Amino acid sequence: MRWNAQAVSLLLLAAVAHATVVGKPIEYREGNTVLEGYVAFEDSVQGKRPGVIVVPDWMGPSDFSRGRADELARMGYIALSADVYGKGVRPKNADEAMKQSSFYKGNRPLLKARIKAALETLLKQQQTDATHVAAIGYCFGGLAALELARSGAPIVGVVTFHGGLDTPTPQDAKQIKAKVLALHGADDPFVTADQVAAFEKEMREAGVDWQLLKYSGAVHAFAVPTAGNDNSKGAAYNERAARRSWQAMKDFFAEIFK
């Protein structure tokens, strides 16, 4: 049977149309703590594929973080939206989120353990190519993703979207095996110029393969649509920075996952 280009194109389009993202909650543990994440993958993709951990912002698992996992699944990856706080622990407002995130910022070993548990869970999924795993994170989640890298975890890349860059143990950067991409709002008042400079120094002295991209006119939370649009509050959505940063992540993945 002979195939022409048009027939092949129609078949590929039909396959895409019938492809389905499988997304479902997944329970796992860190010590005695039960965590509830969300795993997503494309059922039309055969065999193993790169894996991506998605670490949510300080509000914890949400429609946004699950949506990011779904989008990564449509791109051909398997993605796990992680849970740092524990099953059922979901901040209802900024005050509760500040309390939860501050606790883990002050206990970096526990934070690392929680993200390592997510990594171990992702590695156990039959679809995951264990040699090609990365982590991305938003705000507090970006800080957590960096701490996973600083722990020496066997991941090949980290991407932070307006993430915290500080650490009490910069010497741990010598353990980083991953390439690092930090996507930063140039006008972010919560991640200070001093913290950015310290991050650059940390990465440079540890010999890490790193990039830092700054987006003009962008403040904290620039990639989160629900952050509003008032830059004077220090956190606001910026469509241009969100679009450019997502493309930067895609280009980064094309390099580290090739």
Coordinates of C-alpha atoms in Angstrom, one line a residue:
M1 CA 0.0 0.0 0.0
R2 CA 1.4 3.4 -1.0
W3 CA 1.1 6.4 1.3
N4 CA 1.3 10.0 0.2
A5 CA 2.2 13.0 2.4
Q6 CA -1.3 14.1 2.8
A7 CA -2.5 10.7 4.1
V8 CA 0.4 10.5 6.6
S9 CA -0.4 14.0 7.8
L10 CA -4.0 13.1 8.3
L11 CA -3.1 10.0 10.3
L12 CA -0.8 12.0 12.5
L13 CA -3.4 14.6 13.2
A14 CA -5.9 11.9 14.0
A15 CA -3.5 10.3 16.4
V16 CA -3.0 13.7 18.2
A17 CA -6.7 14.3 18.3
H18 CA -7.3 10.9 20.0
A19 CA -4.3 11.2 22.4
T20 CA -5.3 11.6 26.0
V21 CA -3.5 13.0 29.0
V22 CA -3.9 10.6 31.9
G23 CA -3.8 12.6 35.1
K24 CA -4.5 11.2 38.5
P25 CA -3.7 11.8 42.2
I26 CA -0.9 9.8 43.6
E27 CA -0.1 9.1 47.3
Y28 CA 3.4 8.6 48.5
R29 CA 5.3 9.0 51.8
E30 CA 8.2 10.8 53.3
G31 CA 8.9 9.1 56.6
N32 CA 5.5 8.8 58.4
T33 CA 4.0 11.7 56.4
V34 CA 1.5 10.9 53.7
L35 CA 1.8 13.2 50.7
E36 CA -0.6 13.6 47.8
G37 CA 0.7 14.6 44.4
Y38 CA -0.6 14.4 40.9
V39 CA 0.9 12.5 38.0
A40 CA 0.3 13.1 34.3
F41 CA 1.4 11.4 31.1
E42 CA 0.3 11.1 27.5
D43 CA -1.2 7.7 26.8
S44 CA -0.3 7.8 23.1
V45 CA 3.5 7.9 23.9
Q46 CA 5.0 4.4 23.9
G47 CA 7.8 3.4 26.3
K48 CA 9.7 5.5 28.7
R49 CA 10.0 9.3 28.4
P50 CA 11.8 12.1 30.4
G51 CA 10.2 13.0 33.8
V52 CA 9.6 16.4 35.3
I53 CA 8.8 17.2 38.9
V54 CA 6.6 20.3 39.3
V55 CA 6.9 21.9 42.7
P56 CA 4.0 24.3 43.4
D57 CA 4.2 27.8 44.9
W58 CA 3.6 28.5 48.6
M59 CA -0.2 27.7 48.2
G60 CA 0.7 24.0 47.7
P61 CA -0.9 21.7 45.1
S62 CA -3.4 23.6 43.0
D63 CA -5.2 23.6 39.6
F64 CA -2.3 25.7 38.3
S65 CA 0.4 23.1 39.3
R66 CA -1.7 20.3 38.0
G67 CA -2.3 22.2 34.8
R68 CA 1.5 22.6 34.4
A69 CA 1.9 18.8 34.8
D70 CA -0.8 18.2 32.2
E71 CA 0.9 20.6 29.8
L72 CA 4.2 18.8 30.3
A73 CA 2.5 15.5 29.6
R74 CA 1.2 16.9 26.3
M75 CA 4.8 17.8 25.4
G76 CA 5.7 14.1 25.8
Y77 CA 7.0 14.0 29.3
I78 CA 5.7 12.3 32.5
A79 CA 5.2 14.9 35.2
L80 CA 4.6 14.7 38.9
S81 CA 3.2 17.7 40.7
A82 CA 4.7 17.4 44.2
D83 CA 3.3 17.9 47.6
V84 CA 5.6 19.4 50.2
Y85 CA 3.1 20.1 53.0
G86 CA 1.3 16.7 53.4
K87 CA -2.0 15.3 52.3
G88 CA -4.9 17.6 53.3
V89 CA -2.6 20.5 54.3
R90 CA -3.7 23.2 51.9
P91 CA -3.3 26.9 52.9
K92 CA -6.5 28.8 52.5
N93 CA -4.9 32.3 52.3
A94 CA -1.6 34.1 52.1
D95 CA -1.1 34.1 55.9
E96 CA -1.4 30.3 56.1
A97 CA 0.8 29.9 53.0
M98 CA 3.5 32.1 54.7
K99 CA 3.4 30.0 57.8
Q100 CA 3.7 26.7 55.9
S101 CA 6.4 27.9 53.5
S102 CA 8.4 29.7 56.2
F103 CA 8.6 26.5 58.3
Y104 CA 10.2 24.5 55.4
K105 CA 12.5 27.4 54.4
G106 CA 13.7 27.2 58.0
N107 CA 14.2 23.4 57.8
R108 CA 16.0 22.8 54.6
P109 CA 16.8 19.1 55.4
L110 CA 13.1 18.4 55.7
L111 CA 12.3 20.4 52.5
K112 CA 14.9 18.4 50.6
A113 CA 13.5 15.1 52.0
R114 CA 10.0 16.1 50.8
I115 CA 11.2 16.8 47.3
K116 CA 13.4 13.7 47.2
A117 CA 10.3 11.7 48.1
A118 CA 8.6 13.1 45.0
L119 CA 11.6 12.3 42.9
E120 CA 11.7 8.7 44.2
T121 CA 8.0 8.4 43.4
L122 CA 8.5 9.7 39.8
L123 CA 11.4 7.3 39.3
K124 CA 9.1 4.4 40.2
Q125 CA 6.6 5.1 37.4
Q126 CA 6.9 2.7 34.6
Q127 CA 6.9 5.5 32.0
T128 CA 9.8 7.4 33.5
D129 CA 13.3 7.4 31.9
A130 CA 15.3 7.6 35.1
T131 CA 18.3 9.0 33.3
H132 CA 16.4 12.1 32.1
V133 CA 14.6 13.7 35.0
A134 CA 14.3 17.4 35.8
A135 CA 12.5 19.6 38.3
I136 CA 10.7 22.9 37.9
G137 CA 9.3 25.1 40.6
Y138 CA 7.3 28.3 41.1
C139 CA 8.2 30.8 43.8
F140 CA 8.6 28.7 47.0
G141 CA 8.6 25.7 44.6
G142 CA 11.6 27.1 42.7
L143 CA 13.5 27.4 46.0
A144 CA 12.6 23.7 46.7
A145 CA 13.7 22.5 43.3
L146 CA 17.1 24.2 43.8
E147 CA 17.4 22.5 47.2
L148 CA 16.8 19.2 45.5
A149 CA 19.7 19.9 43.1
R150 CA 21.9 21.0 46.0
S151 CA 21.2 17.7 47.7
G152 CA 23.1 15.9 44.8
A153 CA 20.0 14.3 43.5
P154 CA 20.4 12.4 40.1
I155 CA 18.6 14.9 38.0
V156 CA 19.8 16.6 34.8
G157 CA 18.1 20.0 35.0
V158 CA 16.3 22.5 37.3
V159 CA 14.2 25.4 36.2
T160 CA 12.9 28.0 38.6
F161 CA 10.1 30.5 37.8
H162 CA 10.5 33.5 40.0
G163 CA 11.9 31.2 42.6
G164 CA 13.7 31.9 45.8
L165 CA 17.4 31.7 45.2
D166 CA 18.9 31.9 48.7
T167 CA 20.2 29.0 50.8
P168 CA 21.9 28.8 54.2
T169 CA 24.4 26.3 52.8
P170 CA 25.8 27.6 49.5
Q171 CA 28.6 25.1 49.8
D172 CA 26.1 22.4 48.9
A173 CA 26.1 23.7 45.3
K174 CA 29.3 21.6 44.8
Q175 CA 27.0 18.6 44.9
I176 CA 24.8 19.8 42.0
K177 CA 24.8 17.4 39.0
A178 CA 22.1 19.3 37.1
K179 CA 22.1 22.2 34.7
V180 CA 20.3 25.2 36.2
L181 CA 18.0 27.7 34.6
A182 CA 16.7 30.6 36.8
L183 CA 13.9 32.7 35.3
H184 CA 13.7 35.9 37.3
G185 CA 11.5 39.0 37.3
A186 CA 13.9 42.0 36.9
D187 CA 11.7 44.0 39.3
D188 CA 11.0 41.3 41.8
P189 CA 11.1 42.9 45.3
F190 CA 11.0 39.6 47.1
V191 CA 14.1 38.1 45.6
T192 CA 16.6 40.9 46.2
A193 CA 19.6 42.0 44.2
D194 CA 21.8 40.8 47.0
Q195 CA 20.2 37.3 46.8
V196 CA 20.6 37.2 43.1
A197 CA 24.3 38.2 43.4
A198 CA 24.8 35.5 46.1
F199 CA 23.2 32.9 43.8
E200 CA 25.5 33.8 40.9
K201 CA 28.5 33.6 43.2
E202 CA 27.3 30.2 44.6
M203 CA 26.8 28.8 41.1
R204 CA 30.1 30.2 39.8
E205 CA 32.2 29.0 42.6
A206 CA 30.7 25.5 42.5
G207 CA 31.3 25.2 38.7
V208 CA 27.6 24.7 37.9
D209 CA 26.3 25.0 34.3
W210 CA 23.8 27.7 35.0
Q211 CA 21.8 30.5 33.3
L212 CA 19.9 33.4 34.8
L213 CA 17.4 35.2 32.6
K214 CA 15.7 38.4 33.8
Y215 CA 12.4 39.7 32.4
S216 CA 11.9 43.5 32.3
G217 CA 8.8 44.9 33.9
A218 CA 8.2 41.6 35.7
V219 CA 7.8 41.2 39.5
H220 CA 7.3 38.1 41.6
A221 CA 4.8 35.4 40.5
F222 CA 4.9 36.7 36.9
A223 CA 4.0 33.2 35.5
V224 CA 0.9 32.7 37.7
P225 CA -2.3 34.0 36.1
T226 CA -4.1 34.4 39.4
A227 CA -1.5 36.7 40.8
G228 CA -3.3 39.8 39.5
N229 CA -1.9 42.6 37.4
D230 CA -0.8 45.2 40.0
N231 CA 3.0 45.4 40.0
S232 CA 3.0 47.7 43.0
K233 CA 2.0 44.7 45.2
G234 CA 5.3 43.1 44.3
A235 CA 3.6 40.0 42.8
A236 CA 1.7 40.1 39.5
Y237 CA 1.1 38.1 36.3
N238 CA 3.0 39.3 33.3
E239 CA 1.8 37.5 30.1
R240 CA 5.0 38.4 28.1
A241 CA 7.3 37.1 30.8
A242 CA 5.2 34.0 31.4
R243 CA 5.3 33.2 27.6
R244 CA 9.0 33.9 27.2
S245 CA 9.9 31.9 30.3
W246 CA 7.9 28.9 29.3
Q247 CA 9.6 28.9 25.9
A248 CA 13.0 29.2 27.7
M249 CA 12.1 26.1 29.7
K250 CA 11.2 24.3 26.5
D251 CA 14.5 25.2 24.8
F252 CA 16.4 24.1 28.0
F253 CA 14.6 20.8 28.0
A254 CA 15.4 20.2 24.3
E255 CA 19.1 20.5 25.3
I256 CA 19.1 18.4 28.5
F257 CA 16.8 15.7 27.3
K258 CA 18.3 15.2 23.8

